[in-house]
Tab-separated table of C-alpha atoms in Angstrom:
chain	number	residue	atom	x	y	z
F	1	UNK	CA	85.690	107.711	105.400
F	2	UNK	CA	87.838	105.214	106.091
F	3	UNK	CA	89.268	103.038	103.120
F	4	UNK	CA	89.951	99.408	103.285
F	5	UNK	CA	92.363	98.447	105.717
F	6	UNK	CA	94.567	94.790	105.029
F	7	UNK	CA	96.810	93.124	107.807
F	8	UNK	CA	99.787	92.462	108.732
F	9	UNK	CA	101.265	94.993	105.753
F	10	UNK	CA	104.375	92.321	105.920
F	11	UNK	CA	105.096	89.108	106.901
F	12	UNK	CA	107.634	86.132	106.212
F	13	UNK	CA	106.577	82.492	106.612
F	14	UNK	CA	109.069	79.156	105.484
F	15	UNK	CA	107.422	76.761	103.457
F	16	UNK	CA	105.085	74.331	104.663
F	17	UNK	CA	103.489	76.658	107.398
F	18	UNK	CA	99.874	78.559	106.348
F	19	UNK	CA	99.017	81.617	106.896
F	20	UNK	CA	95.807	84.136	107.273
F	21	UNK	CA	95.481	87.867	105.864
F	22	UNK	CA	92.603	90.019	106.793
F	23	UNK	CA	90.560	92.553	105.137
F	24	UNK	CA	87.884	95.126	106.717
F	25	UNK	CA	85.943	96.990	103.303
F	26	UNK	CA	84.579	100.736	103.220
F	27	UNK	CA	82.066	100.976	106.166
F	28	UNK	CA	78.803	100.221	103.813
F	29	UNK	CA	80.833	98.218	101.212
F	30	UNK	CA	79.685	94.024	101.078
F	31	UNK	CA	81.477	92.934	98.196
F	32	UNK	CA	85.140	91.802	98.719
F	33	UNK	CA	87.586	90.623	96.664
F	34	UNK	CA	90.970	89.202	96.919
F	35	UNK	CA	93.887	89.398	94.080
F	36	UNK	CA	97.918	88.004	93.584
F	37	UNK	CA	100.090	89.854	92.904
F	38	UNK	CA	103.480	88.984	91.352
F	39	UNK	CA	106.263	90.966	89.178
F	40	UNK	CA	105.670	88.234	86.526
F	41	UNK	CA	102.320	87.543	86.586
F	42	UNK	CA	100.507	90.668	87.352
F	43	UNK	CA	97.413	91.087	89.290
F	44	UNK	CA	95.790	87.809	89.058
F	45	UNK	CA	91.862	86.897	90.389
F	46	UNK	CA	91.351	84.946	93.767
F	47	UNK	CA	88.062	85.427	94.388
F	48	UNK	CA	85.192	87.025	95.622
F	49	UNK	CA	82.340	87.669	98.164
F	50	UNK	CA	79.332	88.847	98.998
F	51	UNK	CA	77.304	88.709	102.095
F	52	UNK	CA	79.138	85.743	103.432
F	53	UNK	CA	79.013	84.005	100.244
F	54	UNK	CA	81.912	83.417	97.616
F	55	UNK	CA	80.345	84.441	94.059
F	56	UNK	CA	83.303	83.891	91.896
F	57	UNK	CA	86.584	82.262	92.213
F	58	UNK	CA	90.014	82.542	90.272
F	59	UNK	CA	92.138	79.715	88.909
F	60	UNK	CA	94.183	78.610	92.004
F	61	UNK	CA	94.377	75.478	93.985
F	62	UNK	CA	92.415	74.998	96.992
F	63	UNK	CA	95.384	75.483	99.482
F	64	UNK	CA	94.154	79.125	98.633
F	65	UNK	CA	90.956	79.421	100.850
F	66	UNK	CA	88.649	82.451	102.098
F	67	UNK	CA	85.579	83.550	104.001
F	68	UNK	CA	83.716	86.762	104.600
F	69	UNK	CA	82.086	87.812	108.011
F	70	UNK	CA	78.946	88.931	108.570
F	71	UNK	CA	80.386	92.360	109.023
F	72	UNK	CA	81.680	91.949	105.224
F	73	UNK	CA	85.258	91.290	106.814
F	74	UNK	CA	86.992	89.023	104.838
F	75	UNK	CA	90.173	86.733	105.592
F	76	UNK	CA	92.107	84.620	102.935
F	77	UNK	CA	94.053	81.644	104.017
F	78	UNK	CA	96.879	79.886	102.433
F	79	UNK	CA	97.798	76.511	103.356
F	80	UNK	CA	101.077	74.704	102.847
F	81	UNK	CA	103.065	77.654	101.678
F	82	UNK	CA	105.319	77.301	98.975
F	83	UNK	CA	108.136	79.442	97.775
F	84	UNK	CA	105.763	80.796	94.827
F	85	UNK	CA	103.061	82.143	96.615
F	86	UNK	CA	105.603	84.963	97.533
F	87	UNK	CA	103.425	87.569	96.088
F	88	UNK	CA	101.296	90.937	97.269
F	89	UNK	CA	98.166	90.335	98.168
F	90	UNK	CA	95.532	92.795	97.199
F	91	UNK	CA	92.391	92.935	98.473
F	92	UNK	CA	89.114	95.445	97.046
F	93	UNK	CA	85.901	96.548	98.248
F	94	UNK	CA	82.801	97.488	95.790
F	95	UNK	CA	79.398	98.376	96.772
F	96	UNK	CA	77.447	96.971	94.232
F	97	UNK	CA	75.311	93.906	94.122
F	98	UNK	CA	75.846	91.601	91.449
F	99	UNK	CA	73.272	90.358	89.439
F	100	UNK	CA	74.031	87.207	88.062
F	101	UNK	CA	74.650	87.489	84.178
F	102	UNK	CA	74.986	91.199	83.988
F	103	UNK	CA	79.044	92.728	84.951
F	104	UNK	CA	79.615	95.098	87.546
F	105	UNK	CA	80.688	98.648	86.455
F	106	UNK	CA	81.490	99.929	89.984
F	107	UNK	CA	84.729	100.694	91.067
F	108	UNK	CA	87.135	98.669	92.979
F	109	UNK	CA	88.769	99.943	95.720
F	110	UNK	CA	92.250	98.469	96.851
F	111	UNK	CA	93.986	98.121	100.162
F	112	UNK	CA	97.799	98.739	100.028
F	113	UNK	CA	98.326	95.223	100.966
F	114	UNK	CA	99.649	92.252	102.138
F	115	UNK	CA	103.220	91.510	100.841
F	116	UNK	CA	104.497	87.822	102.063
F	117	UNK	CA	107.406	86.420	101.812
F	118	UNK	CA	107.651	82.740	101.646
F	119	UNK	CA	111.244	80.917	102.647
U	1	UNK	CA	90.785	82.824	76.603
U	2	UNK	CA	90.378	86.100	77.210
U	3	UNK	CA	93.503	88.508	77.443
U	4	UNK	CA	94.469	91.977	78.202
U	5	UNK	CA	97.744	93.454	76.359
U	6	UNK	CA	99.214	96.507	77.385
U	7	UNK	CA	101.751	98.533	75.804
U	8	UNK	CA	104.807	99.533	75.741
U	9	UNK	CA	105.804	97.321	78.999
U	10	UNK	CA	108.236	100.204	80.359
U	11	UNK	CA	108.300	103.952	79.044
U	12	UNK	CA	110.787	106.147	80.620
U	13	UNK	CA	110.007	110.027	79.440
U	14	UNK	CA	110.845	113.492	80.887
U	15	UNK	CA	108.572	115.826	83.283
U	16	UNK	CA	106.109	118.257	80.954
U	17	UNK	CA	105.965	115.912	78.428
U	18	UNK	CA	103.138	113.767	77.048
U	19	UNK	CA	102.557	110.302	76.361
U	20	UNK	CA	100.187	107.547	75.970
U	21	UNK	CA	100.004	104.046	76.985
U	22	UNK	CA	97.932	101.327	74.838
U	23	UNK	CA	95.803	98.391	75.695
U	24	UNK	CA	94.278	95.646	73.633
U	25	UNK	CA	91.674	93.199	74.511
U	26	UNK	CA	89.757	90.260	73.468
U	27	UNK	CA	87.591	89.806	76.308
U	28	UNK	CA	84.056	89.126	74.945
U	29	UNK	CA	81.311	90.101	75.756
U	30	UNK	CA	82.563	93.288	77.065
U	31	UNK	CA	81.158	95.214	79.942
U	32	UNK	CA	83.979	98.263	80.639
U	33	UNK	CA	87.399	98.872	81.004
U	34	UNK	CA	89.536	100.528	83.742
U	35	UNK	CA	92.118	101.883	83.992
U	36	UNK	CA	93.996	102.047	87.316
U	37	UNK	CA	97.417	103.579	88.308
U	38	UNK	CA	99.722	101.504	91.155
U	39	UNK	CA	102.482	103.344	92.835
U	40	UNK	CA	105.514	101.279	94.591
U	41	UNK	CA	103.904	98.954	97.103
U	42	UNK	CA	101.020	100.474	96.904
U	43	UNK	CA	97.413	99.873	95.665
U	44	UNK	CA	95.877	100.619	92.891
U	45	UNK	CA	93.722	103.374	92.268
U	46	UNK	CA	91.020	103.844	89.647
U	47	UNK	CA	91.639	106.549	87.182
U	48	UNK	CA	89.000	105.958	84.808
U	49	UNK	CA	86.135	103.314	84.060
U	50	UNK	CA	84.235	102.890	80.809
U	51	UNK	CA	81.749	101.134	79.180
U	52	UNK	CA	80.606	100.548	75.863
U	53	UNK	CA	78.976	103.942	74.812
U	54	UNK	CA	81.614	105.674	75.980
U	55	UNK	CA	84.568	106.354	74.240
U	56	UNK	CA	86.677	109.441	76.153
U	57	UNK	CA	86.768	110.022	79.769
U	58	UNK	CA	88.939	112.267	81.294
U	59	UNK	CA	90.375	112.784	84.823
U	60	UNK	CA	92.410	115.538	85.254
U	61	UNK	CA	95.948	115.396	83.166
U	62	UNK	CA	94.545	111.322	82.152
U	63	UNK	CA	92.870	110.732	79.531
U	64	UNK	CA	91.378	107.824	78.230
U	65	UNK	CA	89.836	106.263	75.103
U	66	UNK	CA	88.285	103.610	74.071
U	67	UNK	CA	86.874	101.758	70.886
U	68	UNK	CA	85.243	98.727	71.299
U	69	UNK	CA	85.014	98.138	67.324
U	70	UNK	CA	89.189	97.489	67.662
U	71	UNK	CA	89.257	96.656	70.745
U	72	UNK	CA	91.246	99.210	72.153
U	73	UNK	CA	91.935	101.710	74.551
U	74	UNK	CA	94.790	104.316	75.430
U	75	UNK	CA	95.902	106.076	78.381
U	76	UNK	CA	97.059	110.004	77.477
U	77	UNK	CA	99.035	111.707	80.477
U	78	UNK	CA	99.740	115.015	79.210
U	79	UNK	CA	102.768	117.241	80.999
U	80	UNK	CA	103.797	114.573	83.195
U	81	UNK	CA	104.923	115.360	86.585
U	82	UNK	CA	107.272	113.172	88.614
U	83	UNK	CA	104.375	111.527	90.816
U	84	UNK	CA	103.182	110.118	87.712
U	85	UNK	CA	106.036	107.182	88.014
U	86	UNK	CA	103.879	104.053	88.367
U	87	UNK	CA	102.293	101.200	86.881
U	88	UNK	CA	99.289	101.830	85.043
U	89	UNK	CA	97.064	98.467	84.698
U	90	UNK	CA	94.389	98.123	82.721
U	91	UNK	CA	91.985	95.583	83.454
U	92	UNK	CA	88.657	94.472	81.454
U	93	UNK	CA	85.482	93.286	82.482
U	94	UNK	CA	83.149	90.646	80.867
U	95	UNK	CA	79.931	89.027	81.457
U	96	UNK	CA	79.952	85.526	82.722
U	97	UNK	CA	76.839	83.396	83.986
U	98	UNK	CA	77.906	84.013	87.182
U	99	UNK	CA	78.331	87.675	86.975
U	100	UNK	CA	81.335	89.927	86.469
U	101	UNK	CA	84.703	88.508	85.689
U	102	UNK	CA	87.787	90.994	85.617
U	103	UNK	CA	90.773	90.936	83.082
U	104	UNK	CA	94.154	92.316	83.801
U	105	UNK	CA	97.151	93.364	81.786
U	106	UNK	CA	100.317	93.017	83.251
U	107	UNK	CA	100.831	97.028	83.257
U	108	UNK	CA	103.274	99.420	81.578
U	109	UNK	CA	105.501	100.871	84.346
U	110	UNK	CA	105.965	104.682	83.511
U	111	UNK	CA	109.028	106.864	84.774
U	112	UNK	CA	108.808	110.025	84.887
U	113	UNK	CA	112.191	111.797	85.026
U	114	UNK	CA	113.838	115.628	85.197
């Protein structure tokens, strides 16, 4: 079974241009979720989705953007790049469903990545 | 505010040996904790997840506790190999309105040396 798959693995942008990272899930996974990471900060919430529809959503401006297919493919997009969003950028699959109120106790699985470099 | 506070930050110890890694929370309510192990430029994987009633899991050489009265948990690697050099993370989850909301500690990054 394949696991989830995130591209590019690498890419450098200056600042001021955007850019868009993709994520396909497990095959049968429909929850998606996307994550910073930065030597400083850690592994900080973006957000997340769920049959086409974002259910939560971290603490970061709205230059930070995302969507999820129908095919539970998700892309994030960041907009007007600055030198601090150099970061990784995880993204997880999960099978569950949430139910609103109640936290999910399945596991997250992680793609290896997106690492950008901003210039 | 929430938080997730892991300790030591960095642990450098020698292959066979044992050691364990802390984390304190304040995330309330409380749902489970993970704990998940992130080599170089790589993802993280899940070693362990637990939830209130439980408070030892183990997966292979890791071992994990937890008690929710302290708010705590530990990571026990016992006879470390080399491949064990990583970050281990441990994140928390708590109920929200809107479902589940993750917590993550910055990570203690092991080395494991000869």
């Amino acid at each position: 079974k394949a696991g989830v798959t995130q591209t590019p693995r690498y890419l450098i942008k200056t600042r001021g241009q955007q850019v868009t990272l993709s994520c396909s899930p497990i095959s049968g996974h429909r929850s998606v979720s996307w994550y910073q990471q930065t030597p400083g900060q850690g592994l900080q919430f973006l957000f997340e989705y769920f049959s086409e529809t974002q259910r939560n959503k971290g603490n970061f401006p709205g230059r930070f953007s995302g969507r999820q297919f129908s095919n539970s493919r998700s892309e994030m997009n960041v907009s007007t790049l600055e030198l601090g969003d150099s970061a990784l950028y995880l993204c997880a699959s999960s099978p569950d469903w949430r139910i609103p109120g109640q936290a999910n106790t399945g596991e997250l699985f992680f793609g290896e990545g997106s690492r950008l470099t901003v210039l | 505010k929430n938080q997730v506070e892991q300790s030591p930050q960095s642990l450098i110890i020698l292959e066979g040996k044992n050691c364990t890694l802390q984390c304190n929370y304040t995330v309330s309510p409380f749902s489970n904790l993970r704990w998940y192990k992130q080599d170089t430029g790589r993802g993280p994987v899940s070693l362990t997840i637990m939830t209130f009633s439980e408070n030892t899991k183990s997966n292979g050489r890791y071992t994990a506790t937890l008690d929710a009265d302290t708010k705590q948990s530990s990571l026990h690697i016992t006879a470390s190999q080399l491949s064990d050099s990583a970050s281990y993370i441990c994140v928390v989850s708590g109920v929200t309105g809107g479902g589940n909301k993750l917590t993550f500690g910055t990570g203690t990054q092991l080395k494991v040396e000869l």
